[in-house]
PDB file of C-alpha atoms in Angstrom:
ATOM      1  CA  MET A  25      27.010  -9.213  54.833  1.00  0.00           C
ATOM      2  CA  LYS A  26      28.179  -5.868  53.669  1.00  0.00           C
ATOM      3  CA  SER A  27      31.699  -7.089  53.717  1.00  0.00           C
ATOM      4  CA  PHE A  28      30.548 -10.263  51.717  1.00  0.00           C
ATOM      5  CA  LEU A  29      28.977  -8.140  49.030  1.00  0.00           C
ATOM      6  CA  TYR A  30      31.882  -5.711  48.877  1.00  0.00           C
ATOM      7  CA  LYS A  31      34.294  -8.513  48.434  1.00  0.00           C
ATOM      8  CA  TYR A  32      32.421 -10.108  45.643  1.00  0.00           C
ATOM      9  CA  ARG A  33      31.018  -6.796  43.945  1.00  0.00           C
ATOM     10  CA  LYS A  34      32.742  -7.356  40.684  1.00  0.00           C
ATOM     11  CA  PHE A  35      31.268 -10.733  40.340  1.00  0.00           C
ATOM     12  CA  PHE A  36      27.797  -9.592  41.127  1.00  0.00           C
ATOM     13  CA  ILE A  37      27.962  -6.702  38.623  1.00  0.00           C
ATOM     14  CA  VAL A  38      29.328  -9.094  35.933  1.00  0.00           C
ATOM     15  CA  LEU A  39      26.451 -11.380  36.830  1.00  0.00           C
ATOM     16  CA  ILE A  40      23.855  -8.651  36.536  1.00  0.00           C
ATOM     17  CA  VAL A  41      25.056  -7.374  33.122  1.00  0.00           C
ATOM     18  CA  PHE A  42      25.465 -11.113  31.865  1.00  0.00           C
ATOM     19  CA  SER A  43      21.792 -11.912  33.124  1.00  0.00           C
ATOM     20  CA  ALA A  44      20.346  -8.441  31.540  1.00  0.00           C
ATOM     21  CA  VAL A  45      22.134  -9.115  28.210  1.00  0.00           C
ATOM     22  CA  THR A  46      20.896 -12.797  28.174  1.00  0.00           C
ATOM     23  CA  ILE A  47      17.418 -12.002  28.867  1.00  0.00           C
ATOM     24  CA  SER A  48      17.378  -9.255  26.315  1.00  0.00           C
ATOM     25  CA  LEU A  49      18.819 -11.932  23.674  1.00  0.00           C
ATOM     26  CA  PHE A  50      16.312 -14.561  24.581  1.00  0.00           C
ATOM     27  CA  TYR A  51      13.461 -12.054  24.331  1.00  0.00           C
ATOM     28  CA  SER A  52      14.585 -10.882  20.934  1.00  0.00           C
ATOM     29  CA  ALA A  53      14.872 -14.485  19.858  1.00  0.00           C
ATOM     30  CA  LEU A  54      11.343 -15.248  20.920  1.00  0.00           C
ATOM     31  CA  LYS A  55       9.707 -12.017  19.739  1.00  0.00           C
ATOM     32  CA  PRO A  56       8.079 -12.596  16.288  1.00  0.00           C
ATOM     33  CA  GLN A  57       9.781 -10.696  13.423  1.00  0.00           C
ATOM     34  CA  LYS A  58       7.258  -8.330  11.329  1.00  0.00           C
ATOM     35  CA  THR A  59       6.785  -9.796   8.009  1.00  0.00           C
ATOM     36  CA  LEU A  60       4.488  -8.812   4.991  1.00  0.00           C
ATOM     37  CA  PRO A  61       2.861 -11.313   2.749  1.00  0.00           C
ATOM     38  CA  ILE A  62       3.372 -11.265  -0.913  1.00  0.00           C
ATOM     39  CA  TYR A  63      -0.231 -11.570  -2.414  1.00  0.00           C
ATOM     40  CA  ASN A  64      -1.011 -13.459  -5.515  1.00  0.00           C
ATOM     41  CA  PRO A  65      -4.504 -13.777  -7.427  1.00  0.00           C
ATOM     42  CA  ALA A  66      -5.208 -17.129  -5.627  1.00  0.00           C
ATOM     43  CA  ASP A  67      -4.847 -15.580  -2.260  1.00  0.00           C
ATOM     44  CA  VAL A  68      -7.541 -12.824  -2.844  1.00  0.00           C
ATOM     45  CA  ASN A  69     -11.400 -12.954  -2.722  1.00  0.00           C
ATOM     46  CA  PRO A  70     -12.303 -14.097  -6.252  1.00  0.00           C
ATOM     47  CA  GLU A  71     -14.886 -11.453  -6.691  1.00  0.00           C
ATOM     48  CA  LEU A  72     -11.966  -8.973  -6.925  1.00  0.00           C
ATOM     49  CA  VAL A  73      -9.965 -11.044  -9.488  1.00  0.00           C
ATOM     50  CA  ASP A  74     -10.373 -11.628 -13.125  1.00  0.00           C
ATOM     51  CA  SER A  75     -11.307 -15.273 -13.695  1.00  0.00           C
ATOM     52  CA  THR A  76      -8.361 -15.749 -16.117  1.00  0.00           C
ATOM     53  CA  VAL A  77      -5.895 -15.188 -13.226  1.00  0.00           C
ATOM     54  CA  GLN A  78      -7.759 -16.605 -10.296  1.00  0.00           C
ATOM     55  CA  TYR A  79      -5.551 -19.756 -10.388  1.00  0.00           C
ATOM     56  CA  LYS A  80      -2.134 -18.049 -10.108  1.00  0.00           C
ATOM     57  CA  SER A  81      -0.547 -18.676  -6.839  1.00  0.00           C
ATOM     58  CA  LYS A  82       2.908 -17.188  -7.185  1.00  0.00           C
ATOM     59  CA  TYR A  83       5.156 -14.725  -9.097  1.00  0.00           C
ATOM     60  CA  HIS A  84       2.326 -12.156  -9.562  1.00  0.00           C
ATOM     61  CA  THR A  85       3.400  -8.651 -10.334  1.00  0.00           C
ATOM     62  CA  ILE A  86       1.739  -5.433 -11.573  1.00  0.00           C
ATOM     63  CA  ALA A  87       1.728  -5.268 -15.358  1.00  0.00           C
ATOM     64  CA  ASP A  88       2.861  -2.489 -17.398  1.00  0.00           C
ATOM     65  CA  PHE A  89       0.501   0.281 -17.817  1.00  0.00           C
ATOM     66  CA  LYS A  90       0.067   3.560 -19.690  1.00  0.00           C
ATOM     67  CA  PHE A  91      -2.393   6.189 -18.411  1.00  0.00           C
ATOM     68  CA  VAL A  92      -2.769   9.950 -18.587  1.00  0.00           C
ATOM     69  CA  ASN A  93      -2.834  12.096 -15.395  1.00  0.00           C
ATOM     70  CA  GLN A  94      -4.421  15.327 -14.078  1.00  0.00           C
ATOM     71  CA  ASN A  95      -1.766  17.437 -15.959  1.00  0.00           C
ATOM     72  CA  GLY A  96      -2.169  15.558 -19.240  1.00  0.00           C
ATOM     73  CA  ASP A  97       1.076  13.894 -18.754  1.00  0.00           C
ATOM     74  CA  THR A  98       1.490  10.237 -19.720  1.00  0.00           C
ATOM     75  CA  ILE A  99       2.177   8.039 -16.681  1.00  0.00           C
ATOM     76  CA  THR A 100       3.755   4.622 -17.024  1.00  0.00           C
ATOM     77  CA  GLN A 101       5.329   1.823 -14.768  1.00  0.00           C
ATOM     78  CA  LYS A 102       8.559   3.793 -15.389  1.00  0.00           C
ATOM     79  CA  ASN A 103       7.288   6.784 -13.369  1.00  0.00           C
ATOM     80  CA  TYR A 104       7.065   4.045 -10.376  1.00  0.00           C
ATOM     81  CA  GLU A 105      10.063   2.121 -11.173  1.00  0.00           C
ATOM     82  CA  GLY A 106      11.870   1.147  -7.949  1.00  0.00           C
ATOM     83  CA  LYS A 107       9.149   2.829  -5.710  1.00  0.00           C
ATOM     84  CA  ILE A 108       6.863   1.682  -3.112  1.00  0.00           C
ATOM     85  CA  TYR A 109       3.234   3.028  -3.966  1.00  0.00           C
ATOM     86  CA  VAL A 110      -0.185   2.951  -2.815  1.00  0.00           C
ATOM     87  CA  ALA A 111      -2.882   2.291  -5.492  1.00  0.00           C
ATOM     88  CA  ASP A 112      -6.631   2.723  -5.425  1.00  0.00           C
ATOM     89  CA  PHE A 113      -9.721   3.134  -7.615  1.00  0.00           C
ATOM     90  CA  PHE A 114     -12.248   5.995  -7.494  1.00  0.00           C
ATOM     91  CA  PHE A 115     -14.434   8.349  -9.430  1.00  0.00           C
ATOM     92  CA  THR A 116     -14.808  11.983  -8.935  1.00  0.00           C
ATOM     93  CA  THR A 117     -18.604  12.001  -8.559  1.00  0.00           C
ATOM     94  CA  CYS A 118     -18.688   9.159  -5.938  1.00  0.00           C
ATOM     95  CA  GLY A 119     -20.561  10.430  -2.918  1.00  0.00           C
ATOM     96  CA  SER A 120     -20.207   7.491  -0.778  1.00  0.00           C
ATOM     97  CA  ILE A 121     -17.000   6.115   0.145  1.00  0.00           C
ATOM     98  CA  CYS A 122     -14.647   8.182  -2.208  1.00  0.00           C
ATOM     99  CA  PRO A 123     -14.555  11.312  -0.245  1.00  0.00           C
ATOM    100  CA  LYS A 124     -13.359   9.670   2.911  1.00  0.00           C
ATOM    101  CA  MET A 125     -10.936   7.524   0.882  1.00  0.00           C
ATOM    102  CA  THR A 126      -9.428  10.577  -0.712  1.00  0.00           C
ATOM    103  CA  THR A 127      -9.247  12.560   2.491  1.00  0.00           C
ATOM    104  CA  ASN A 128      -7.400   9.503   4.061  1.00  0.00           C
ATOM    105  CA  LEU A 129      -4.960   9.334   0.859  1.00  0.00           C
ATOM    106  CA  GLU A 130      -4.281  13.154   1.693  1.00  0.00           C
ATOM    107  CA  ASP A 131      -3.183  12.078   5.169  1.00  0.00           C
ATOM    108  CA  VAL A 132      -0.956   9.338   3.499  1.00  0.00           C
ATOM    109  CA  GLN A 133       0.503  11.930   1.275  1.00  0.00           C
ATOM    110  CA  LYS A 134       1.409  14.242   4.055  1.00  0.00           C
ATOM    111  CA  ALA A 135       3.129  11.364   5.790  1.00  0.00           C
ATOM    112  CA  ILE A 136       5.189  10.428   2.656  1.00  0.00           C
ATOM    113  CA  LEU A 137       5.826  13.837   1.368  1.00  0.00           C
ATOM    114  CA  ASN A 138       9.586  13.895   2.121  1.00  0.00           C
ATOM    115  CA  ASN A 139      10.017  10.313   1.509  1.00  0.00           C
ATOM    116  CA  PRO A 140      11.423   9.687  -2.227  1.00  0.00           C
ATOM    117  CA  LYS A 141      10.831   6.173  -1.985  1.00  0.00           C
ATOM    118  CA  VAL A 142       6.947   6.491  -1.981  1.00  0.00           C
ATOM    119  CA  MET A 143       4.408   7.584  -4.153  1.00  0.00           C
ATOM    120  CA  LEU A 144       0.535   7.352  -4.727  1.00  0.00           C
ATOM    121  CA  LEU A 145      -1.630   6.210  -7.819  1.00  0.00           C
ATOM    122  CA  SER A 146      -5.395   6.719  -8.025  1.00  0.00           C
ATOM    123  CA  HIS A 147      -7.454   5.353 -11.031  1.00  0.00           C
ATOM    124  CA  THR A 148     -10.782   6.483 -12.038  1.00  0.00           C
ATOM    125  CA  VAL A 149     -13.302   3.730 -13.024  1.00  0.00           C
ATOM    126  CA  PHE A 150     -15.423   6.134 -14.952  1.00  0.00           C
ATOM    127  CA  PRO A 151     -13.054   7.706 -17.443  1.00  0.00           C
ATOM    128  CA  GLU A 152     -15.807   8.634 -19.694  1.00  0.00           C
ATOM    129  CA  VAL A 153     -16.775  11.373 -17.028  1.00  0.00           C
ATOM    130  CA  ASP A 154     -13.467  11.886 -15.368  1.00  0.00           C
ATOM    131  CA  SER A 155     -11.616  13.914 -18.089  1.00  0.00           C
ATOM    132  CA  ILE A 156      -8.271  15.652 -17.544  1.00  0.00           C
ATOM    133  CA  PRO A 157      -9.749  18.947 -16.435  1.00  0.00           C
ATOM    134  CA  VAL A 158     -12.028  17.115 -14.191  1.00  0.00           C
ATOM    135  CA  LEU A 159      -9.179  15.253 -12.552  1.00  0.00           C
ATOM    136  CA  LYS A 160      -7.287  18.556 -12.348  1.00  0.00           C
ATOM    137  CA  GLU A 161     -10.092  20.195 -10.505  1.00  0.00           C
ATOM    138  CA  TYR A 162     -10.400  17.353  -8.151  1.00  0.00           C
ATOM    139  CA  ALA A 163      -6.625  17.270  -7.539  1.00  0.00           C
ATOM    140  CA  ILE A 164      -6.580  20.992  -6.588  1.00  0.00           C
ATOM    141  CA  LYS A 165      -9.605  20.498  -4.227  1.00  0.00           C
ATOM    142  CA  HIS A 166      -7.745  17.776  -2.489  1.00  0.00           C
ATOM    143  CA  HIS A 167      -4.314  19.209  -2.346  1.00  0.00           C
ATOM    144  CA  VAL A 168      -2.609  16.790  -4.581  1.00  0.00           C
ATOM    145  CA  VAL A 169       1.094  17.220  -4.910  1.00  0.00           C
ATOM    146  CA  ASP A 170       1.833  16.351  -8.521  1.00  0.00           C
ATOM    147  CA  SER A 171       5.281  14.763  -7.744  1.00  0.00           C
ATOM    148  CA  LYS A 172       3.889  12.401  -5.301  1.00  0.00           C
ATOM    149  CA  TRP A 173       0.307  11.547  -6.480  1.00  0.00           C
ATOM    150  CA  ASN A 174      -1.068  10.837  -9.957  1.00  0.00           C
ATOM    151  CA  LEU A 175      -4.941  10.628 -10.743  1.00  0.00           C
ATOM    152  CA  VAL A 176      -4.995   8.841 -13.905  1.00  0.00           C
ATOM    153  CA  THR A 177      -7.631   8.119 -16.542  1.00  0.00           C
ATOM    154  CA  GLY A 178      -7.581   6.140 -19.773  1.00  0.00           C
ATOM    155  CA  ASP A 179      -9.133   3.528 -21.924  1.00  0.00           C
ATOM    156  CA  LYS A 180     -11.762   1.825 -19.585  1.00  0.00           C
ATOM    157  CA  LYS A 181     -10.672  -1.667 -20.755  1.00  0.00           C
ATOM    158  CA  GLU A 182      -7.084  -1.105 -19.785  1.00  0.00           C
ATOM    159  CA  ILE A 183      -8.250   0.456 -16.420  1.00  0.00           C
ATOM    160  CA  TYR A 184     -10.477  -2.608 -16.001  1.00  0.00           C
ATOM    161  CA  THR A 185      -7.494  -5.126 -16.866  1.00  0.00           C
ATOM    162  CA  MET A 186      -5.121  -3.346 -14.113  1.00  0.00           C
ATOM    163  CA  ALA A 187      -7.965  -3.161 -11.434  1.00  0.00           C
ATOM    164  CA  ARG A 188      -8.652  -6.979 -11.842  1.00  0.00           C
ATOM    165  CA  LYS A 189      -5.729  -8.598 -13.254  1.00  0.00           C
ATOM    166  CA  SER A 190      -2.966  -6.726 -11.588  1.00  0.00           C
ATOM    167  CA  TYR A 191      -4.192  -4.915  -8.309  1.00  0.00           C
ATOM    168  CA  LEU A 192      -6.707  -7.614  -7.671  1.00  0.00           C
ATOM    169  CA  ALA A 193      -9.027  -4.781  -5.985  1.00  0.00           C
ATOM    170  CA  VAL A 194     -12.235  -4.217  -8.190  1.00  0.00           C
ATOM    171  CA  LYS A 195     -15.710  -5.875  -8.327  1.00  0.00           C
ATOM    172  CA  LEU A 196     -17.733  -6.639 -11.522  1.00  0.00           C
ATOM    173  CA  GLY A 197     -20.349  -4.267 -12.403  1.00  0.00           C
ATOM    174  CA  ARG A 198     -23.656  -4.766 -14.310  1.00  0.00           C
ATOM    175  CA  PRO A 199     -23.212  -8.012 -16.507  1.00  0.00           C
ATOM    176  CA  ASP A 200     -24.917  -6.178 -19.483  1.00  0.00           C
ATOM    177  CA  GLN A 201     -22.201  -3.430 -19.525  1.00  0.00           C
ATOM    178  CA  LEU A 202     -18.801  -4.569 -20.921  1.00  0.00           C
ATOM    179  CA  TYR A 203     -15.992  -3.578 -18.504  1.00  0.00           C
ATOM    180  CA  ASP A 204     -18.258  -2.193 -15.860  1.00  0.00           C
ATOM    181  CA  MET A 205     -16.648  -1.820 -12.501  1.00  0.00           C
ATOM    182  CA  VAL A 206     -17.534  -1.393  -8.911  1.00  0.00           C
ATOM    183  CA  HIS A 207     -14.656  -0.042  -6.939  1.00  0.00           C
ATOM    184  CA  THR A 208     -14.134  -0.964  -3.474  1.00  0.00           C
ATOM    185  CA  GLU A 209     -12.585   0.802  -0.426  1.00  0.00           C
ATOM    186  CA  ASN A 210      -9.372  -1.097  -0.940  1.00  0.00           C
ATOM    187  CA  PHE A 211      -5.918   0.621  -0.890  1.00  0.00           C
ATOM    188  CA  VAL A 212      -3.465  -1.489  -2.527  1.00  0.00           C
ATOM    189  CA  LEU A 213       0.275  -1.522  -1.232  1.00  0.00           C
ATOM    190  CA  VAL A 214       2.868  -2.265  -3.990  1.00  0.00           C
ATOM    191  CA  ASP A 215       6.676  -2.781  -3.288  1.00  0.00           C
ATOM    192  CA  GLN A 216       9.707  -1.985  -5.235  1.00  0.00           C
ATOM    193  CA  LYS A 217       9.461  -5.146  -7.044  1.00  0.00           C
ATOM    194  CA  ARG A 218       5.787  -4.442  -8.359  1.00  0.00           C
ATOM    195  CA  ARG A 219       4.593  -6.950  -6.010  1.00  0.00           C
ATOM    196  CA  VAL A 220       1.230  -6.664  -3.947  1.00  0.00           C
ATOM    197  CA  ARG A 221       1.980  -6.513  -0.271  1.00  0.00           C
ATOM    198  CA  GLY A 222      -1.200  -5.417   1.469  1.00  0.00           C
ATOM    199  CA  PHE A 223      -4.906  -4.468   1.286  1.00  0.00           C
ATOM    200  CA  TYR A 224      -6.315  -1.678   3.551  1.00  0.00           C
ATOM    201  CA  ASP A 225      -9.750  -0.335   4.248  1.00  0.00           C
ATOM    202  CA  GLY A 226      -9.214   3.061   2.823  1.00  0.00           C
ATOM    203  CA  THR A 227     -12.080   4.566   4.883  1.00  0.00           C
ATOM    204  CA  ASN A 228     -10.624   3.232   8.450  1.00  0.00           C
ATOM    205  CA  LYS A 229      -8.289   5.533  10.088  1.00  0.00           C
ATOM    206  CA  GLU A 230      -6.783   2.380  11.981  1.00  0.00           C
ATOM    207  CA  GLU A 231      -6.240   0.888   8.596  1.00  0.00           C
ATOM    208  CA  ILE A 232      -4.358   3.940   7.508  1.00  0.00           C
ATOM    209  CA  GLN A 233      -2.042   3.749  10.364  1.00  0.00           C
ATOM    210  CA  ARG A 234      -1.400   0.196   9.553  1.00  0.00           C
ATOM    211  CA  LEU A 235      -0.765   1.121   5.925  1.00  0.00           C
ATOM    212  CA  LEU A 236       1.729   3.720   7.074  1.00  0.00           C
ATOM    213  CA  GLU A 237       3.558   1.165   9.357  1.00  0.00           C
ATOM    214  CA  ASP A 238       3.737  -1.238   6.509  1.00  0.00           C
ATOM    215  CA  ILE A 239       5.039   1.498   4.288  1.00  0.00           C
ATOM    216  CA  ASN A 240       7.945   2.152   6.686  1.00  0.00           C
ATOM    217  CA  PHE A 241       8.602  -1.485   7.007  1.00  0.00           C
ATOM    218  CA  LEU A 242       9.035  -1.812   3.300  1.00  0.00           C
ATOM    219  CA  CYS A 243      11.237   1.132   3.131  1.00  0.00           C
ATOM    220  CA  GLN A 244      13.593  -0.626   5.550  1.00  0.00           C
ATOM    221  CA  GLU A 245      13.536  -3.886   3.673  1.00  0.00           C
TER     222      GLU A 245
END
């Protein structure tokens, strides 16, 4: 038996290597490849989408915008051109989900701090309260790195339009109050082509981990 194995040892070695390679290739072919959807208004809960765009089922992108950040600087889509970014909606006096969301965004900021491809963008839904000095104080409190994370305020109608027509992430508020908004726990992932690629529960640590994995995936696309 030993002599037989020795005589055909090269054949068996080749057979073992060939089998290992074949099994590996077969497994790779069967293993599902990771993909991320591209979201359009028609794919999202209608409560979060302005009625004028709910029908749209393709080619949705984030519209141009112009707001002011915690430092009084004008922030537009140009600041995010070619970037992957996470957008959300909040207000500084929120005592329910905002503190947890902001803390989780701090963790996201830490994870992407040295990645030049990724940024963060937080919009206040109460611009009448969240002035530039208020946003600056909030930014300092939550260790915001100015080059990575903009907290922005501006005209309430424009914020409303971006929230419900572009990011598809904010509910209607009181019907008697024009442009009233009820922000959700959603973090919105936007890719380099200004397309919505994911929604995540900003209060959930497991969802934050999923967000970071999806950011890494987009960085390699």
